[in-house]
Amino acid sequence: MTTLNTVKNYYDCFNNKDWQGMLALVHPEIKHQPNQGEERIGKELFADFLKMMDECYEETLTEIVLLSEPTNNRVAAEFVVNGIYKKGDEDSPAAHGQKYVLPAGAFLEVKDGLITRVTTYYNLPLWIKLVS
């Protein structure tokens, strides 16, 4: 499987809410670098993050564009997050089913067919405005 295919499958799993499928595509020592907060290292912490996401948000990614660099070790992803805010997350506005559409991006590294790093970016002040 190519690096682009690995990342495409990862996002397909996300859109299908196939959390086990996503976990199967990440390295045991995955580095997850979220837009806000501390870096998470390891599949167990990443699984905890996916569980929290599933409880708090209903999200589907659209308009996904994937770009790979010449060595095929890194992929840039651009997409639109179409979401429903289901349950309040700490330090966030109260949730009551607000819908939001938010542009976002990510940078991923792949080694030996597994994703070793996911760094995600989005405009947090815009998201807060959309759900407030």
mmCIF file with all atom_site columns, N, CA and C in Angstrom, residues 1-14 18-30 43 46 50 108-118:
data_model
loop_
_atom_site.group_PDB
_atom_site.id
_atom_site.type_symbol
_atom_site.label_atom_id
_atom_site.label_alt_id
_atom_site.label_comp_id
_atom_site.label_asym_id
_atom_site.label_entity_id
_atom_site.label_seq_id
_atom_site.pdbx_PDB_ins_code
_atom_site.Cartn_x
_atom_site.Cartn_y
_atom_site.Cartn_z
_atom_site.occupancy
_atom_site.B_iso_or_equiv
_atom_site.pdbx_formal_charge
_atom_site.auth_seq_id
_atom_site.auth_comp_id
_atom_site.auth_asym_id
_atom_site.auth_atom_id
_atom_site.pdbx_PDB_model_num
ATOM 1   N N  . MET A 1 1   ? 0.843   -1.176 0.000  1.00 0.00 ? 1   MET A N  1
ATOM 2   C CA . MET A 1 1   ? 0.000   0.000  0.000  1.00 0.00 ? 1   MET A CA 1
ATOM 3   C C  . MET A 1 1   ? 0.890   1.240  0.000  1.00 0.00 ? 1   MET A C  1
ATOM 4   N N  . THR A 1 2   ? 0.552   2.218  -0.827 1.00 0.00 ? 2   THR A N  1
ATOM 5   C CA . THR A 1 2   ? 1.339   3.448  -0.872 1.00 0.00 ? 2   THR A CA 1
ATOM 6   C C  . THR A 1 2   ? 1.001   4.329  0.335  1.00 0.00 ? 2   THR A C  1
ATOM 7   N N  . THR A 1 3   ? 1.861   5.307  0.575  1.00 0.00 ? 3   THR A N  1
ATOM 8   C CA . THR A 1 3   ? 1.631   6.247  1.666  1.00 0.00 ? 3   THR A CA 1
ATOM 9   C C  . THR A 1 3   ? 0.299   6.969  1.484  1.00 0.00 ? 3   THR A C  1
ATOM 10  N N  . LEU A 1 4   ? 0.019   7.421  0.273  1.00 0.00 ? 4   LEU A N  1
ATOM 11  C CA . LEU A 1 4   ? -1.261  8.102  0.024  1.00 0.00 ? 4   LEU A CA 1
ATOM 12  C C  . LEU A 1 4   ? -2.439  7.168  0.282  1.00 0.00 ? 4   LEU A C  1
ATOM 13  N N  . ASN A 1 5   ? -2.310  5.897  -0.109 1.00 0.00 ? 5   ASN A N  1
ATOM 14  C CA . ASN A 1 5   ? -3.390  4.945  0.148  1.00 0.00 ? 5   ASN A CA 1
ATOM 15  C C  . ASN A 1 5   ? -3.595  4.727  1.641  1.00 0.00 ? 5   ASN A C  1
ATOM 16  N N  . THR A 1 6   ? -2.496  4.660  2.388  1.00 0.00 ? 6   THR A N  1
ATOM 17  C CA . THR A 1 6   ? -2.600  4.493  3.838  1.00 0.00 ? 6   THR A CA 1
ATOM 18  C C  . THR A 1 6   ? -3.375  5.643  4.451  1.00 0.00 ? 6   THR A C  1
ATOM 19  N N  . VAL A 1 7   ? -3.021  6.863  4.058  1.00 0.00 ? 7   VAL A N  1
ATOM 20  C CA . VAL A 1 7   ? -3.693  8.045  4.616  1.00 0.00 ? 7   VAL A CA 1
ATOM 21  C C  . VAL A 1 7   ? -5.136  8.119  4.132  1.00 0.00 ? 7   VAL A C  1
ATOM 22  N N  . LYS A 1 8   ? -5.385  7.790  2.878  1.00 0.00 ? 8   LYS A N  1
ATOM 23  C CA . LYS A 1 8   ? -6.762  7.772  2.364  1.00 0.00 ? 8   LYS A CA 1
ATOM 24  C C  . LYS A 1 8   ? -7.600  6.775  3.159  1.00 0.00 ? 8   LYS A C  1
ATOM 25  N N  . ASN A 1 9   ? -7.052  5.590  3.406  1.00 0.00 ? 9   ASN A N  1
ATOM 26  C CA . ASN A 1 9   ? -7.778  4.590  4.199  1.00 0.00 ? 9   ASN A CA 1
ATOM 27  C C  . ASN A 1 9   ? -8.049  5.085  5.614  1.00 0.00 ? 9   ASN A C  1
ATOM 28  N N  . TYR A 1 10  ? -7.080  5.784  6.189  1.00 0.00 ? 10  TYR A N  1
ATOM 29  C CA . TYR A 1 10  ? -7.218  6.352  7.528  1.00 0.00 ? 10  TYR A CA 1
ATOM 30  C C  . TYR A 1 10  ? -8.419  7.304  7.581  1.00 0.00 ? 10  TYR A C  1
ATOM 31  N N  . TYR A 1 11  ? -8.509  8.204  6.603  1.00 0.00 ? 11  TYR A N  1
ATOM 32  C CA . TYR A 1 11  ? -9.627  9.148  6.581  1.00 0.00 ? 11  TYR A CA 1
ATOM 33  C C  . TYR A 1 11  ? -10.934 8.475  6.189  1.00 0.00 ? 11  TYR A C  1
ATOM 34  N N  . ASP A 1 12  ? -10.886 7.452  5.355  1.00 0.00 ? 12  ASP A N  1
ATOM 35  C CA . ASP A 1 12  ? -12.100 6.671  5.068  1.00 0.00 ? 12  ASP A CA 1
ATOM 36  C C  . ASP A 1 12  ? -12.620 6.019  6.348  1.00 0.00 ? 12  ASP A C  1
ATOM 37  N N  . CYS A 1 13  ? -11.709 5.459  7.138  1.00 0.00 ? 13  CYS A N  1
ATOM 38  C CA . CYS A 1 13  ? -12.103 4.870  8.424  1.00 0.00 ? 13  CYS A CA 1
ATOM 39  C C  . CYS A 1 13  ? -12.715 5.930  9.334  1.00 0.00 ? 13  CYS A C  1
ATOM 40  N N  . PHE A 1 14  ? -12.127 7.128  9.370  1.00 0.00 ? 14  PHE A N  1
ATOM 41  C CA . PHE A 1 14  ? -12.680 8.209  10.182 1.00 0.00 ? 14  PHE A CA 1
ATOM 42  C C  . PHE A 1 14  ? -14.118 8.494  9.767  1.00 0.00 ? 14  PHE A C  1
ATOM 43  N N  . ASP A 1 18  ? -14.973 3.932  11.874 1.00 0.00 ? 18  ASP A N  1
ATOM 44  C CA . ASP A 1 18  ? -14.301 2.653  12.071 1.00 0.00 ? 18  ASP A CA 1
ATOM 45  C C  . ASP A 1 18  ? -13.031 2.908  12.873 1.00 0.00 ? 18  ASP A C  1
ATOM 46  N N  . TRP A 1 19  ? -13.217 3.079  14.181 1.00 0.00 ? 19  TRP A N  1
ATOM 47  C CA . TRP A 1 19  ? -12.089 3.444  15.042 1.00 0.00 ? 19  TRP A CA 1
ATOM 48  C C  . TRP A 1 19  ? -11.036 2.333  15.073 1.00 0.00 ? 19  TRP A C  1
ATOM 49  N N  . GLN A 1 20  ? -11.459 1.085  15.055 1.00 0.00 ? 20  GLN A N  1
ATOM 50  C CA . GLN A 1 20  ? -10.490 -0.020 15.045 1.00 0.00 ? 20  GLN A CA 1
ATOM 51  C C  . GLN A 1 20  ? -9.697  -0.020 13.734 1.00 0.00 ? 20  GLN A C  1
ATOM 52  N N  . GLY A 1 21  ? -10.362 0.323  12.644 1.00 0.00 ? 21  GLY A N  1
ATOM 53  C CA . GLY A 1 21  ? -9.664  0.440  11.366 1.00 0.00 ? 21  GLY A CA 1
ATOM 54  C C  . GLY A 1 21  ? -8.618  1.530  11.397 1.00 0.00 ? 21  GLY A C  1
ATOM 55  N N  . MET A 1 22  ? -8.954  2.653  12.015 1.00 0.00 ? 22  MET A N  1
ATOM 56  C CA . MET A 1 22  ? -7.976  3.738  12.159 1.00 0.00 ? 22  MET A CA 1
ATOM 57  C C  . MET A 1 22  ? -6.798  3.280  12.997 1.00 0.00 ? 22  MET A C  1
ATOM 58  N N  . LEU A 1 23  ? -7.093  2.633  14.122 1.00 0.00 ? 23  LEU A N  1
ATOM 59  C CA . LEU A 1 23  ? -6.024  2.179  15.010 1.00 0.00 ? 23  LEU A CA 1
ATOM 60  C C  . LEU A 1 23  ? -5.118  1.159  14.329 1.00 0.00 ? 23  LEU A C  1
ATOM 61  N N  . ALA A 1 24  ? -5.677  0.370  13.424 1.00 0.00 ? 24  ALA A N  1
ATOM 62  C CA . ALA A 1 24  ? -4.867  -0.619 12.698 1.00 0.00 ? 24  ALA A CA 1
ATOM 63  C C  . ALA A 1 24  ? -3.874  0.053  11.751 1.00 0.00 ? 24  ALA A C  1
ATOM 64  N N  . LEU A 1 25  ? -4.133  1.303  11.392 1.00 0.00 ? 25  LEU A N  1
ATOM 65  C CA . LEU A 1 25  ? -3.275  2.017  10.450 1.00 0.00 ? 25  LEU A CA 1
ATOM 66  C C  . LEU A 1 25  ? -2.224  2.891  11.132 1.00 0.00 ? 25  LEU A C  1
ATOM 67  N N  . VAL A 1 26  ? -2.237  2.945  12.466 1.00 0.00 ? 26  VAL A N  1
ATOM 68  C CA . VAL A 1 26  ? -1.259  3.781  13.155 1.00 0.00 ? 26  VAL A CA 1
ATOM 69  C C  . VAL A 1 26  ? -0.215  2.923  13.869 1.00 0.00 ? 26  VAL A C  1
ATOM 70  N N  . HIS A 1 27  ? 0.973   3.474  13.950 1.00 0.00 ? 27  HIS A N  1
ATOM 71  C CA . HIS A 1 27  ? 2.106   2.834  14.605 1.00 0.00 ? 27  HIS A CA 1
ATOM 72  C C  . HIS A 1 27  ? 1.847   2.745  16.117 1.00 0.00 ? 27  HIS A C  1
ATOM 73  N N  . PRO A 1 28  ? 2.362   1.719  16.787 1.00 0.00 ? 28  PRO A N  1
ATOM 74  C CA . PRO A 1 28  ? 2.165   1.620  18.241 1.00 0.00 ? 28  PRO A CA 1
ATOM 75  C C  . PRO A 1 28  ? 2.641   2.853  19.012 1.00 0.00 ? 28  PRO A C  1
ATOM 76  N N  . GLU A 1 29  ? 3.635   3.561  18.483 1.00 0.00 ? 29  GLU A N  1
ATOM 77  C CA . GLU A 1 29  ? 4.152   4.770  19.144 1.00 0.00 ? 29  GLU A CA 1
ATOM 78  C C  . GLU A 1 29  ? 3.749   6.036  18.385 1.00 0.00 ? 29  GLU A C  1
ATOM 79  N N  . ILE A 1 30  ? 2.520   6.031  17.852 1.00 0.00 ? 30  ILE A N  1
ATOM 80  C CA . ILE A 1 30  ? 1.996   7.186  17.110 1.00 0.00 ? 30  ILE A CA 1
ATOM 81  C C  . ILE A 1 30  ? 2.187   8.468  17.914 1.00 0.00 ? 30  ILE A C  1
ATOM 82  N N  . LYS A 1 43  ? -0.468  4.322  20.909 1.00 0.00 ? 43  LYS A N  1
ATOM 83  C CA . LYS A 1 43  ? -1.768  3.918  20.385 1.00 0.00 ? 43  LYS A CA 1
ATOM 84  C C  . LYS A 1 43  ? -2.861  3.971  21.462 1.00 0.00 ? 43  LYS A C  1
ATOM 85  N N  . PHE A 1 46  ? -4.011  7.498  21.829 1.00 0.00 ? 46  PHE A N  1
ATOM 86  C CA . PHE A 1 46  ? -4.728  7.863  20.609 1.00 0.00 ? 46  PHE A CA 1
ATOM 87  C C  . PHE A 1 46  ? -6.123  7.241  20.620 1.00 0.00 ? 46  PHE A C  1
ATOM 88  N N  . LEU A 1 50  ? -9.789  9.076  20.355 1.00 0.00 ? 50  LEU A N  1
ATOM 89  C CA . LEU A 1 50  ? -10.865 8.709  19.429 1.00 0.00 ? 50  LEU A CA 1
ATOM 90  C C  . LEU A 1 50  ? -12.173 8.475  20.186 1.00 0.00 ? 50  LEU A C  1
ATOM 91  N N  . LEU A 1 108 ? 0.829   14.279 8.098  1.00 0.00 ? 108 LEU A N  1
ATOM 92  C CA . LEU A 1 108 ? 1.006   12.917 8.571  1.00 0.00 ? 108 LEU A CA 1
ATOM 93  C C  . LEU A 1 108 ? 2.329   12.363 8.082  1.00 0.00 ? 108 LEU A C  1
ATOM 94  N N  . GLU A 1 109 ? 2.941   11.515 8.889  1.00 0.00 ? 109 GLU A N  1
ATOM 95  C CA . GLU A 1 109 ? 4.139   10.774 8.493  1.00 0.00 ? 109 GLU A CA 1
ATOM 96  C C  . GLU A 1 109 ? 3.798   9.298  8.490  1.00 0.00 ? 109 GLU A C  1
ATOM 97  N N  . VAL A 1 110 ? 4.343   8.585  7.518  1.00 0.00 ? 110 VAL A N  1
ATOM 98  C CA . VAL A 1 110 ? 4.094   7.156  7.380  1.00 0.00 ? 110 VAL A CA 1
ATOM 99  C C  . VAL A 1 110 ? 5.426   6.435  7.238  1.00 0.00 ? 110 VAL A C  1
ATOM 100 N N  . LYS A 1 111 ? 5.565   5.349  7.980  1.00 0.00 ? 111 LYS A N  1
ATOM 101 C CA . LYS A 1 111 ? 6.766   4.521  7.889  1.00 0.00 ? 111 LYS A CA 1
ATOM 102 C C  . LYS A 1 111 ? 6.342   3.060  7.902  1.00 0.00 ? 111 LYS A C  1
ATOM 103 N N  . ASP A 1 112 ? 6.854   2.315  6.954  1.00 0.00 ? 112 ASP A N  1
ATOM 104 C CA . ASP A 1 112 ? 6.544   0.890  6.842  1.00 0.00 ? 112 ASP A CA 1
ATOM 105 C C  . ASP A 1 112 ? 5.041   0.635  6.841  1.00 0.00 ? 112 ASP A C  1
ATOM 106 N N  . GLY A 1 113 ? 4.305   1.502  6.159  1.00 0.00 ? 113 GLY A N  1
ATOM 107 C CA . GLY A 1 113 ? 2.872   1.304  5.995  1.00 0.00 ? 113 GLY A CA 1
ATOM 108 C C  . GLY A 1 113 ? 2.010   1.730  7.166  1.00 0.00 ? 113 GLY A C  1
ATOM 109 N N  . LEU A 1 114 ? 2.618   2.294  8.228  1.00 0.00 ? 114 LEU A N  1
ATOM 110 C CA . LEU A 1 114 ? 1.851   2.738  9.393  1.00 0.00 ? 114 LEU A CA 1
ATOM 111 C C  . LEU A 1 114 ? 2.063   4.226  9.621  1.00 0.00 ? 114 LEU A C  1
ATOM 112 N N  . ILE A 1 115 ? 1.026   4.886  10.057 1.00 0.00 ? 115 ILE A N  1
ATOM 113 C CA . ILE A 1 115 ? 1.101   6.318  10.343 1.00 0.00 ? 115 ILE A CA 1
ATOM 114 C C  . ILE A 1 115 ? 1.820   6.513  11.670 1.00 0.00 ? 115 ILE A C  1
ATOM 115 N N  . THR A 1 116 ? 2.906   7.285  11.640 1.00 0.00 ? 116 THR A N  1
ATOM 116 C CA . THR A 1 116 ? 3.715   7.498  12.840 1.00 0.00 ? 116 THR A CA 1
ATOM 117 C C  . THR A 1 116 ? 3.458   8.863  13.482 1.00 0.00 ? 116 THR A C  1
ATOM 118 N N  . ARG A 1 117 ? 2.850   9.781  12.717 1.00 0.00 ? 117 ARG A N  1
ATOM 119 C CA . ARG A 1 117 ? 2.552   11.115 13.263 1.00 0.00 ? 117 ARG A CA 1
ATOM 120 C C  . ARG A 1 117 ? 1.342   11.693 12.567 1.00 0.00 ? 117 ARG A C  1
ATOM 121 N N  . VAL A 1 118 ? 0.474   12.325 13.378 1.00 0.00 ? 118 VAL A N  1
ATOM 122 C CA . VAL A 1 118 ? -0.651  13.108 12.862 1.00 0.00 ? 118 VAL A CA 1
ATOM 123 C C  . VAL A 1 118 ? -0.635  14.449 13.584 1.00 0.00 ? 118 VAL A C  1
#
